XYZ file of C-alpha atoms in Angstrom:
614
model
C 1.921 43.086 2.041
C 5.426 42.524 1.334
C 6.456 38.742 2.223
C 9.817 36.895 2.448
C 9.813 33.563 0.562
C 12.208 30.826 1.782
C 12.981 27.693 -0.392
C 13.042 24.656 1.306
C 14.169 21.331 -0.212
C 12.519 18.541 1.883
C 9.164 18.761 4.084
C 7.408 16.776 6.626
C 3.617 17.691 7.506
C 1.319 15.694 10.128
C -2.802 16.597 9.652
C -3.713 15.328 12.929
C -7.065 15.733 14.701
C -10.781 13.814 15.490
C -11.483 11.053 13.204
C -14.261 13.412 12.019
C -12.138 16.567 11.458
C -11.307 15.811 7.845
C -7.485 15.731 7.942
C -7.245 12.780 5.472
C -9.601 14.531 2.820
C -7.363 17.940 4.019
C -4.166 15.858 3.402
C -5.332 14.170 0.146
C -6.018 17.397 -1.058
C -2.850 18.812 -0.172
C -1.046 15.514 -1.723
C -3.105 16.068 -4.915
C -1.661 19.845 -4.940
C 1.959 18.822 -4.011
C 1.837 15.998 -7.244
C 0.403 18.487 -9.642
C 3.360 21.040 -8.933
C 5.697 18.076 -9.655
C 7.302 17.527 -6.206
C 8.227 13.978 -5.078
C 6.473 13.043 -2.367
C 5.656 10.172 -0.549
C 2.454 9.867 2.705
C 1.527 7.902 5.669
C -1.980 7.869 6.250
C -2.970 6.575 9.997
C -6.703 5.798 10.916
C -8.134 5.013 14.346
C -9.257 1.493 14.479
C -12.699 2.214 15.422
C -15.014 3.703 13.302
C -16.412 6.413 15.231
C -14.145 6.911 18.130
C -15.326 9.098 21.052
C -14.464 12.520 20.120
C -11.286 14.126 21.631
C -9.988 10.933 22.758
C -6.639 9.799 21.712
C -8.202 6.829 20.288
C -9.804 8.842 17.997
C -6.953 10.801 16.493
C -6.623 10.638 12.641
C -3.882 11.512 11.155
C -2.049 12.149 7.235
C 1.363 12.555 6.801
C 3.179 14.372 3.976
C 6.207 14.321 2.688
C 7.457 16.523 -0.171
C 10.934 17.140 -1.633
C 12.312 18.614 -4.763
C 14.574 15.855 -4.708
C 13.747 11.920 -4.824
C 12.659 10.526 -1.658
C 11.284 7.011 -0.539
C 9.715 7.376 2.646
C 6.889 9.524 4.154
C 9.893 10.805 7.098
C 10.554 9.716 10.475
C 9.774 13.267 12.060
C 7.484 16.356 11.060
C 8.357 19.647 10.177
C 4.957 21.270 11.000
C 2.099 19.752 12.612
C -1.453 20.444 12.396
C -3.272 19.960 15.405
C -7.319 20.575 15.645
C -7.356 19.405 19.318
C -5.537 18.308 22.421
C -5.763 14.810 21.542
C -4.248 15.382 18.138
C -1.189 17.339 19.699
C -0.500 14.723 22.411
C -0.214 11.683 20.086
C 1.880 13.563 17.393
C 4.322 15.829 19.721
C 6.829 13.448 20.501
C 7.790 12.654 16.738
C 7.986 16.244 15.733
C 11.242 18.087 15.308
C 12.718 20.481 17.937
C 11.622 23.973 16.437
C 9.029 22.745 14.193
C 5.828 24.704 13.778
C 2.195 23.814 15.684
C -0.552 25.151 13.879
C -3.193 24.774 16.568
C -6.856 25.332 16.680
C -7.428 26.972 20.023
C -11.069 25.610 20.095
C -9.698 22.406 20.382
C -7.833 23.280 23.769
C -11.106 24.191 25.669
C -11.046 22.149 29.772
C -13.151 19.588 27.896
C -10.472 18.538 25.317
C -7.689 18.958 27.744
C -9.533 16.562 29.789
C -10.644 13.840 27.046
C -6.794 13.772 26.288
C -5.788 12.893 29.675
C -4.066 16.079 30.454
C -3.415 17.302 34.491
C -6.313 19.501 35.803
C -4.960 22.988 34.843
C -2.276 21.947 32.350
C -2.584 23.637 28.863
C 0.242 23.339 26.543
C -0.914 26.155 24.569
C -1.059 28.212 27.691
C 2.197 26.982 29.748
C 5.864 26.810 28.501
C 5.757 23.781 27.426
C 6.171 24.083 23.702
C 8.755 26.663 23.812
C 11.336 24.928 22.062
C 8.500 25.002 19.134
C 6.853 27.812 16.595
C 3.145 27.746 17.786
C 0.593 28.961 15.313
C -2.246 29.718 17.345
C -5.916 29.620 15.226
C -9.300 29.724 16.670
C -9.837 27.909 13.320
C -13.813 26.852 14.198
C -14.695 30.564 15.371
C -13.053 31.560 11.885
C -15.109 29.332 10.358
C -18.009 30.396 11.783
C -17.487 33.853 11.401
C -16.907 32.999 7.092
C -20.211 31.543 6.963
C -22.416 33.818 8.993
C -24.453 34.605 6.216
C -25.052 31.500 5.173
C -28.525 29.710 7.018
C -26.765 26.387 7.605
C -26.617 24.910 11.215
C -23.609 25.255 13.424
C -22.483 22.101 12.948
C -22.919 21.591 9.665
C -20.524 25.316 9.187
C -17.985 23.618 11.523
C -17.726 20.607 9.458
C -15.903 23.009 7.008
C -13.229 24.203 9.199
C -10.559 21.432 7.340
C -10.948 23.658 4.445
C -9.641 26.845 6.793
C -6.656 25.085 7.719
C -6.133 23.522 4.177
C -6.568 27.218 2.857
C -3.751 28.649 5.342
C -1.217 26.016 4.251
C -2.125 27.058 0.724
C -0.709 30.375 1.775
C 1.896 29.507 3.741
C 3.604 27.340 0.735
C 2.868 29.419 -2.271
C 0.158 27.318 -4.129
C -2.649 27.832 -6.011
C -6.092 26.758 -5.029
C -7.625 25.627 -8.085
C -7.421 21.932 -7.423
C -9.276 21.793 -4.708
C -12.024 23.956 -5.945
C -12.523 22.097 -8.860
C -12.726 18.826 -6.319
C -14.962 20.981 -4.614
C -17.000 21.751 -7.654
C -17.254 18.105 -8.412
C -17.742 16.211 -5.098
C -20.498 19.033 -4.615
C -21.759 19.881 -8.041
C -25.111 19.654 -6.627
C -25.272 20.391 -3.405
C -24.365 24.475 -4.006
C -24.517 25.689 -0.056
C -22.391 23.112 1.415
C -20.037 23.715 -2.185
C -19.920 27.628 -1.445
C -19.253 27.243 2.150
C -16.319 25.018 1.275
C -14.949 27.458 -1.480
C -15.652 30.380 1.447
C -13.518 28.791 4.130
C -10.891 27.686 1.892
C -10.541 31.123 0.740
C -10.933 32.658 4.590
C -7.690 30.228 5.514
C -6.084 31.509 2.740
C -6.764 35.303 3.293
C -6.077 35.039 7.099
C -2.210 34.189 6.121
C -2.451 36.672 3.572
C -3.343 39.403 5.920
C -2.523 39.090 9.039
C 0.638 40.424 9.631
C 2.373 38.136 12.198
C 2.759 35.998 9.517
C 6.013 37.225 7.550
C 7.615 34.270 5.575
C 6.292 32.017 3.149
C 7.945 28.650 1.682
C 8.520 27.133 -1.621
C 9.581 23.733 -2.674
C 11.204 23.187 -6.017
C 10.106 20.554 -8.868
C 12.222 17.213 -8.632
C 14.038 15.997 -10.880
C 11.853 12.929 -12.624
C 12.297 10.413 -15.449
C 10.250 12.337 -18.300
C 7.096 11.223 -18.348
C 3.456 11.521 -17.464
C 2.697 11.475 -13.606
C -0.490 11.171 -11.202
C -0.696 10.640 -7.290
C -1.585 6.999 -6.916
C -1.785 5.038 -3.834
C -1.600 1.365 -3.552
C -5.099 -0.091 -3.371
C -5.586 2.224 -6.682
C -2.690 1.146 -8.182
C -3.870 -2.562 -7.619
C -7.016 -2.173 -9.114
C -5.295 -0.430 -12.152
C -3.111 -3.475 -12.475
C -5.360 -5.770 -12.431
C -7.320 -3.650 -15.472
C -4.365 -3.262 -17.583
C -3.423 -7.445 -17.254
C -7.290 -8.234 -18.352
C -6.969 -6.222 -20.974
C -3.685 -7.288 -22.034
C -4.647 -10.758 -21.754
C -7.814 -10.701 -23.240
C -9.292 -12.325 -20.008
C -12.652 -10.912 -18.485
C -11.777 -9.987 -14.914
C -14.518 -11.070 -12.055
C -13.733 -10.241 -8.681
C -14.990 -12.292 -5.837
C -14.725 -10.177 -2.488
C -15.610 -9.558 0.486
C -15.330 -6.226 2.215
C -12.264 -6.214 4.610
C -10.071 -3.102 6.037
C -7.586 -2.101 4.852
C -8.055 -3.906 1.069
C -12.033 -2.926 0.715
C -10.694 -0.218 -1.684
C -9.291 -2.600 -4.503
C -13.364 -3.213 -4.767
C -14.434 0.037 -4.987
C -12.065 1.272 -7.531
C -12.728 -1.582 -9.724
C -16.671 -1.311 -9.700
C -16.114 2.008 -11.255
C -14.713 0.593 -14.185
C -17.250 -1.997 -15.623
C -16.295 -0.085 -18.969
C -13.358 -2.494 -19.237
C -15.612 -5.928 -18.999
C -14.797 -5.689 -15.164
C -17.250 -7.519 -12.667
C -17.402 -7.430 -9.644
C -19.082 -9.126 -6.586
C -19.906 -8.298 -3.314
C -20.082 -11.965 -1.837
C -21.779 -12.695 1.878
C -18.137 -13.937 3.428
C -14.803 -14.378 2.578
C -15.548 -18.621 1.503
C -18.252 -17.566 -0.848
C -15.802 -14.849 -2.361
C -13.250 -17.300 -3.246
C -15.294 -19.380 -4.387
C -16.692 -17.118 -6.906
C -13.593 -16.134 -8.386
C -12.370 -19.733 -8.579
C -15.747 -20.460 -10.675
C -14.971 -17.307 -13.103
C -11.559 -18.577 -13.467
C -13.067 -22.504 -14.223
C -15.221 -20.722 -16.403
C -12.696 -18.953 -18.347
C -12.052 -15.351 -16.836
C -9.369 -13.914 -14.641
C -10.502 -14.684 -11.054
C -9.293 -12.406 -9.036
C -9.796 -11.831 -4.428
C -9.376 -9.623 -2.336
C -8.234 -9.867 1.547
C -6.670 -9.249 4.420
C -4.774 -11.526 7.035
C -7.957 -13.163 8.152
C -9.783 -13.152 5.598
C -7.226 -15.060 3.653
C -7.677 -17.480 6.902
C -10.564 -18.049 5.682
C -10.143 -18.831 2.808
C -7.690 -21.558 3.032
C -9.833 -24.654 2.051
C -10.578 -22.761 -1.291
C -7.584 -22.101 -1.707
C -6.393 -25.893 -1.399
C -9.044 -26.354 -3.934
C -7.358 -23.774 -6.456
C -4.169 -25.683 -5.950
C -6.045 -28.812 -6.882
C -7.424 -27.842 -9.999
C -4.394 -25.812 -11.252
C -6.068 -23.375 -12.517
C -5.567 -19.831 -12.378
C -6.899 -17.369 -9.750
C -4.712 -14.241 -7.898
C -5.233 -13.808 -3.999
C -4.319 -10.142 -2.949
C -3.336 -10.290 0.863
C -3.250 -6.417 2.043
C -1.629 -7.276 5.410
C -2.334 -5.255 8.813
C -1.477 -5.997 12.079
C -2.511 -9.520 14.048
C -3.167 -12.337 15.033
C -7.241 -12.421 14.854
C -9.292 -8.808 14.764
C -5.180 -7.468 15.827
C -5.142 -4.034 14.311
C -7.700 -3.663 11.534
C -5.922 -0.271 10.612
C -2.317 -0.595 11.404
C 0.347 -1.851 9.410
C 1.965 -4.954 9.810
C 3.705 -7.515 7.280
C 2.032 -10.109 8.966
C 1.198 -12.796 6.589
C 4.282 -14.359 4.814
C 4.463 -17.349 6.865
C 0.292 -17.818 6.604
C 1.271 -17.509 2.583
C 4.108 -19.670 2.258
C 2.590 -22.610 4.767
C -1.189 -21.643 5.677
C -2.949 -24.599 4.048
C -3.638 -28.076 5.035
C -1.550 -30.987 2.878
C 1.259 -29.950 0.799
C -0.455 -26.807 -1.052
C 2.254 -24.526 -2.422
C 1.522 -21.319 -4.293
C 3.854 -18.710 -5.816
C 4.348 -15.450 -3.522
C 5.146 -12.085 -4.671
C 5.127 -8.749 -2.899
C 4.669 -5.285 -3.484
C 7.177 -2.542 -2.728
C 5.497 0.648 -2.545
C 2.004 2.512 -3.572
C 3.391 2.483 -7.169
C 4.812 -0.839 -7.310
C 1.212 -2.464 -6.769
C 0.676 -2.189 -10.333
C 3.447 -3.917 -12.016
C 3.726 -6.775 -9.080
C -0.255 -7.310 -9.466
C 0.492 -7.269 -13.516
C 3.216 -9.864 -12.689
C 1.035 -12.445 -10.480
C -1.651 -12.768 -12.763
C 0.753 -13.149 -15.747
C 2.045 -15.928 -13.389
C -0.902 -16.948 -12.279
C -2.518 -17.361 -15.839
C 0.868 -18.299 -18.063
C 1.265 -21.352 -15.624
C -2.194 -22.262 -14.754
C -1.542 -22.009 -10.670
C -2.946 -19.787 -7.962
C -0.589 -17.038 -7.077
C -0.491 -14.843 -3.360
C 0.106 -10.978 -3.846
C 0.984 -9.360 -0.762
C 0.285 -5.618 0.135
C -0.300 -3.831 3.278
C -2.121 -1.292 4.657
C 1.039 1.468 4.647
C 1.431 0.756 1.056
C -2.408 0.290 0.339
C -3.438 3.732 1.870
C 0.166 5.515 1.294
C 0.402 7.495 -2.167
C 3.828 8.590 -4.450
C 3.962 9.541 -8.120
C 3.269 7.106 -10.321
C 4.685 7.567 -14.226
C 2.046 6.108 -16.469
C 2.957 3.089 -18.595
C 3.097 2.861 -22.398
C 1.128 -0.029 -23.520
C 4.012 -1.248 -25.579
C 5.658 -1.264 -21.977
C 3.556 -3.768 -20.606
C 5.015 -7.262 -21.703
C 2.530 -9.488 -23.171
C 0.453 -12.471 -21.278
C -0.274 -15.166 -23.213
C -3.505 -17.170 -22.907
C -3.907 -20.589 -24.462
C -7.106 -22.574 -24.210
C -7.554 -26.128 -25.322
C -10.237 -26.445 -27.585
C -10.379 -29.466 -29.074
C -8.539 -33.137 -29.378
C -5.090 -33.046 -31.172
C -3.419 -34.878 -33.227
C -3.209 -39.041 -32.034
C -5.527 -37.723 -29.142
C -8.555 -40.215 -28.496
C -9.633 -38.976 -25.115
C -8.884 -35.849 -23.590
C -6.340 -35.520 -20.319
C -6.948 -33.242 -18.319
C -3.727 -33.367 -16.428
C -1.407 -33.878 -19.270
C 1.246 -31.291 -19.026
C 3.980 -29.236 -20.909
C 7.564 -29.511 -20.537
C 6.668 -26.413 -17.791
C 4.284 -29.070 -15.836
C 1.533 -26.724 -17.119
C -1.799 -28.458 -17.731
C -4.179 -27.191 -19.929
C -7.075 -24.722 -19.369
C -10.148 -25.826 -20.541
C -13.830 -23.862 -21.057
C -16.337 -25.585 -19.637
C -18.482 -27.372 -22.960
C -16.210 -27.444 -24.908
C -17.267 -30.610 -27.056
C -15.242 -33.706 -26.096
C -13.318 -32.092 -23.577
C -14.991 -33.360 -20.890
C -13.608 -33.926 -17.705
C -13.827 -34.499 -13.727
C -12.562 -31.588 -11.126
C -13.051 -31.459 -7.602
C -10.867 -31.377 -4.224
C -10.337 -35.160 -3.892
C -6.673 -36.627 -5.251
C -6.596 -36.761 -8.875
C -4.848 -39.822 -10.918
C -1.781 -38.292 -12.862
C -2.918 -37.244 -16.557
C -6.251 -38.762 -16.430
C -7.745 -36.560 -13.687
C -9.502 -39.383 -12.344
C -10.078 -39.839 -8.777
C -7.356 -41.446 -7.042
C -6.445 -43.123 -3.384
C -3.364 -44.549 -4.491
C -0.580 -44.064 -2.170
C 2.132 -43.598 -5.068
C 0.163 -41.705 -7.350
C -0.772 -39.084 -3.920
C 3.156 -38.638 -3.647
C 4.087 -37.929 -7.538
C 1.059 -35.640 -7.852
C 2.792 -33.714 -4.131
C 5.765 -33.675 -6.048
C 4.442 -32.440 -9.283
C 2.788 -29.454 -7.879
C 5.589 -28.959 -5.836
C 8.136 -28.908 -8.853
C 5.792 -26.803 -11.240
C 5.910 -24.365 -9.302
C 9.983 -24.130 -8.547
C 10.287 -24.247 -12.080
C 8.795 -20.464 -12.102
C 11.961 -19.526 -11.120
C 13.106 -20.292 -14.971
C 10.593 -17.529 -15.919
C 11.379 -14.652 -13.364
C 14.533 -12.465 -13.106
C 17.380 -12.862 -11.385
C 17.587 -11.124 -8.462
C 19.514 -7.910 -8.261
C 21.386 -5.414 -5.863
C 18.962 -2.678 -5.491
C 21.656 0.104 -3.872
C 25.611 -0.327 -3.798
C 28.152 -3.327 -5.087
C 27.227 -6.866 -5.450
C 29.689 -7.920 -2.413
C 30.372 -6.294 0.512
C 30.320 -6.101 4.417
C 26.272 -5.849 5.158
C 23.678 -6.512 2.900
C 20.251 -5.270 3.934
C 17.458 -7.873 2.461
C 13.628 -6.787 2.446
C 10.708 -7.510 0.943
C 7.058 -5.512 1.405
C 7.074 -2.026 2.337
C 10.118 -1.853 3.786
C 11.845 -0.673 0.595
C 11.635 2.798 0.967
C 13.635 2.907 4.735
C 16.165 0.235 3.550
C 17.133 2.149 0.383
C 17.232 5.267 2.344
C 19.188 4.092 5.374
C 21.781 2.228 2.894
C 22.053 5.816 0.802
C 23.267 7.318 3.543
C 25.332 5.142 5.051
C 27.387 4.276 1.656
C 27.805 7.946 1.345
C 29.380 8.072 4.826
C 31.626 5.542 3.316
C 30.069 2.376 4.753
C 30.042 -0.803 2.580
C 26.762 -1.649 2.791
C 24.330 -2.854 0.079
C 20.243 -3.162 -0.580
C 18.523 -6.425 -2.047
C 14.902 -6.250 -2.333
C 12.646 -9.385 -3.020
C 9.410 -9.256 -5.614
C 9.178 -13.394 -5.867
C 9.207 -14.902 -2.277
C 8.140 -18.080 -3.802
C 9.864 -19.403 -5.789
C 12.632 -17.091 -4.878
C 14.837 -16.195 -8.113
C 17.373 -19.060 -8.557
C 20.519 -16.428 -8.031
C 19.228 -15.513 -4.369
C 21.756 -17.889 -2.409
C 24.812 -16.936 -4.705
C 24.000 -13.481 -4.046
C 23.728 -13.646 -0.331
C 27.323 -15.618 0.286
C 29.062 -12.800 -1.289
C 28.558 -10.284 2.146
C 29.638 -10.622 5.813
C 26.115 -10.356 7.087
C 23.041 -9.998 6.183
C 20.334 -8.215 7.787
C 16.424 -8.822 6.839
C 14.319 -5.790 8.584
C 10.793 -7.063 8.713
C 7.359 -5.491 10.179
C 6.867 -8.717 11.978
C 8.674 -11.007 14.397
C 10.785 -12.336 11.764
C 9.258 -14.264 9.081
C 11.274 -13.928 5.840
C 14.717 -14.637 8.068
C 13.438 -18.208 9.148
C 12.560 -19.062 5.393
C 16.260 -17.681 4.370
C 18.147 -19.613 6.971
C 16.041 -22.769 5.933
C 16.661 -22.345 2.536
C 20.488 -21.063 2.184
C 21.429 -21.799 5.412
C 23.249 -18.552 6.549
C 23.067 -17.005 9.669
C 21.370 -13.955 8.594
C 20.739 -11.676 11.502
C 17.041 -9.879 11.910
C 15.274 -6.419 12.914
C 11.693 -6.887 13.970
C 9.329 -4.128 14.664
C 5.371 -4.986 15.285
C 4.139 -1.426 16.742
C 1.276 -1.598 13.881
C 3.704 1.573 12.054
C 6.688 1.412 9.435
C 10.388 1.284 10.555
C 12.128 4.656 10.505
C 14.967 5.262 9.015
C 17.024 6.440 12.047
C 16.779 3.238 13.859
C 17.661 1.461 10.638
C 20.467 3.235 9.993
C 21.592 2.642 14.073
C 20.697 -0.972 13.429
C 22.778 -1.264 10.334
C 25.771 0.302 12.026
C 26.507 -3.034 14.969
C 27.246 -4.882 11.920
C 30.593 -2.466 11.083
């Protein structure tokens, strides 16, 4: 049949239905497809917080968003172009952000008086039946009868054939945007390798969703998205708690550390453990502990004993661990805490996004007990700021705070593979014996950096006291001394401001160094800054884009760089957190834009925001 193909530059799809429907294995898949034809692309996975919600509820609605351009692009996109919905639930909780004359693909099964009613529609009201999506292209699929009807001859139970009906819909899209399939059999082939009926089912229904666009002839047009135009270089599909995990790999190996995890499983960060326990090829260990004290713990006894301590978090978890950490700060030694925010205070929103924790980072501990701070931008970014904190973390013998969160954690972009030669160097030094005119060794003796130095435990006449009690200045000896309290404050104060000697200076991201506005972030908000700035400078708007990696110490340009615009506007995914530590610091009457709704700003109401400042 003859078909007309349409080339499209930029698309938006939402996989939206039960919890147990499979849209994020259908929109992984489809993500894994879209990165091997070389589109950019950038996704927005959203989970219901409950881990089996009832079924049809809105609750329960899981959802994957795509977004895939053949040019660059830096967000996942405020509205969809086509939505996928496998139920009534899934259409209601979507509809609203899709665009007028965007496409429904809708499984009619799904729209039965029981799913109407689960989704809190009127008694007689069906979308799919009314008027009410007119202004929309509906796609209507009885995609579980479909299903069914693939795998007739195969002796499996009903349920177990319906389980399969993500692969129908995957299979149709397929079709509808010109790709090939072979990706997802061979993940097929793989996850299934040897389980063969629930593998040729799959293969069946994938190739049934692919056949029904293929044939039926209501279906004229299909779509096409060109490569973008990349730095050279070799790409995968990486999301953040991936990229994280990768980090961490390439900085043990780089160092020559042995990396030991100490965790404890927390949404949305219990993926940083899984993808490193695949890799004990690399010297990697890892460790399951019973809470989040005994996982801290752990890692700050792997780093005492001469490894690269490493945990993993969330908002309360890193709560938690707060005592511990006071205790890292006390022995100066080195250890990286990953935060991967999500919504709060307490339980909040286990599965919702939220930059949540900058405050908790910068002031959460009893005493004076500061800590470097550095945040990741996007999925891709994880690796290099992870790289960066433990090169910190181990180069000047402090605990250092790496902030994710869940939309970066779960959200996935290309990701150009490094070079080793890329990766700058991180230099370990342990002291090993007594130098030169050195009759007893001090443990807190320091470099012109305030860096003490990191011993191995046994090391013969090296000996030495730790603990979380005071210690004397150089000797390490415990200490109640009122004076001696307030230089040691000081000293681990000033250590670590003088990172800021060792980081670089801060930059403008997008547009001149001086203007009218200058949008500052930090987190995930870098995508939807950068893109809202884009588009206002090329309306002719003088507006700029800072983005902050080091929140503590910030880099020692930052207040300079600020007094040279009108305003300056800090978007955060909290109720303002970074503004109060920038008016503290500089003193400027920066101006804020908080959303907490547990999702990422948009670019729209950026752009809207950015605008009262002209």
């Amino acid at each position: 049949m003859v078909r007309n193909q349409e080339v499209l530059q930029d698309v938006v799809i939402k996989f939206a239905g039960d919890s147990g429907d499979g849209m994020q294995l259908t929109g992984t898949q489809f993500t894994n497809n879209t990165a091997l034809l070389g589109n950019d692309l950038s996704t927005f996975p959203d989970f219901p917080a409950e881990i089996r919600a009832p079924q049809g509820t809105l609750p329960g609605v899981s959802g994957y968003q795509l977004r895939f351009s053949s040019d660059s692009i830096f967000t996942p996109g405020d509205n969809y172009d086509v939505l996928v919905a496998m139920n009534a639930a899934a259409l209601k909780a979507n509809l609203a952000t899709l665009k007028k004359g965007g496409k429904i693909i809708v499984n009619t099964d799904g729209f039965d008086s029981k799913n109407l009613r689960l989704a809190n529609y009127p008694d007689g009201e069906n979308p799919i039946a009314d008027d009410s999506l007119q202004n929309y292209e509906v796609i209507k699929m009885d995609v579980t009868k479909m299903t069914r009807e693939a795998l007739k001859e195969f002796t499996m139970g009903t349920k177990e054939k319906d389980r399969a009906k993500n692969m129908f819909v995957l299979g149709f899209l397929y079709w509808m945007y010109d790709r090939d399939m072979e990706s997802s059999v061979n993940f097929l082939r793989e996850k299934f390798e040897k389980r063969p009926e629930i593998l040729d089912s799959n293969i069946k229904v994938l190739q049934a969703g692919y056949n029904y666009g293929e044939t039926t002839e209501a279906f004229t047009t299909t779509y096409k998205v060109e490569k973008a135009r990349m730095e050279p270089g070799t790409y995968r599909s990486i999301m953040g708690n991936q990229a994280l995990a990768l980090g961490l790999i390439a900085a043990s190996q780089k160092s020559g550390l042995p990396m030991f995890l100490g965790t404890y499983p927390i949404t949305p960060a219990s993926d940083i453990l899984h993808e490193l326990s695949r890799h004990k090829n690399f010297g990697i260990r890892t460790y399951q502990a019973e809470d989040e004290i005994a996982a801290i713990s752990a890692a700050i006894g792997a780093s005492y004993g001469g490894s690269l301590g490493v945990t993993t978090t969330s908002g309360p978890g890193m709560a938690l661990k707060t005592e511990a950490m006071g205790l890292a700060v006390m022995l100066e030694i080195p250890l990286v805490i990953i935060d991967v925010q999500r919504g709060g205070p307490s339980t909040g929103l286990p599965t919702k996004t939220e930059q949540s924790d900058l405050l908790q980072a910068y002031y959460g501990r009893n005493g004076e007990c500061p800590m470097p701070v550095i945040a990741a931008a996007s999925p891709a970014d994880c690796f290099d700021a992870v790289y960066e904190a433990v090169k910190i973390s181990v180069q000047h013998m402090v605990p250092v705070i790496l902030l994710s969160d869940g939309y970066i954690a779960n959200g996935a972009e290309p990701w150009k593979f490094p070079t080793e030669d890329s990766l700058h160097p991180i230099h370990v030094k342990f002291k090993t014996e007594l130098g030169h005119h050195e009759d007893k060794f001090q443990p807190y003796i320091r470099d012109e950096n305030l860096v003490r130095p990191w011993v191995v435990p046994g090391a013969k006449g090296l000996e030495h006291r730790i603990g979380g009690i005071e210690k004397q200045n150089i000797t390490g000896n415990i200490s109640y001394d009122p004076a001696n309290h307030q230089q040691m404050v000081k000293i681990r104060q000033e250590k670590v401001d003088k990172i800021a000697e060792f980081i670089p200076e801060q930059k403008i991201d997008t547009g001149k160094p001086e203007g009218d506005v200058l949008v500052l972030g930090w987190g995930s908000t870098y995508g939807v800054i950068k893109s809202a700035v884009l588009e206002l400078q090329a309306r002719g708007k003088s507006v700029s884009h800072a983005h902050l990696r080091h929140l503590r110490p910030f880099p020692k340009n930052l207040g300079e760089l600020l007094r040279r615009f009108k305003t300056v506007l800090i978007p955060e995914i909290n109720n303002g957190q970074l503004i109060k530590i920038i008016r503290d610091q500089y003193l400027i009457d920066a101006k804020g834009y908080h959303k907490i709704m547990g999702v990422p700003i948009t670019k729209q109401e950026l752009i809207e925001e950015i605008e009262n400042y002209f």
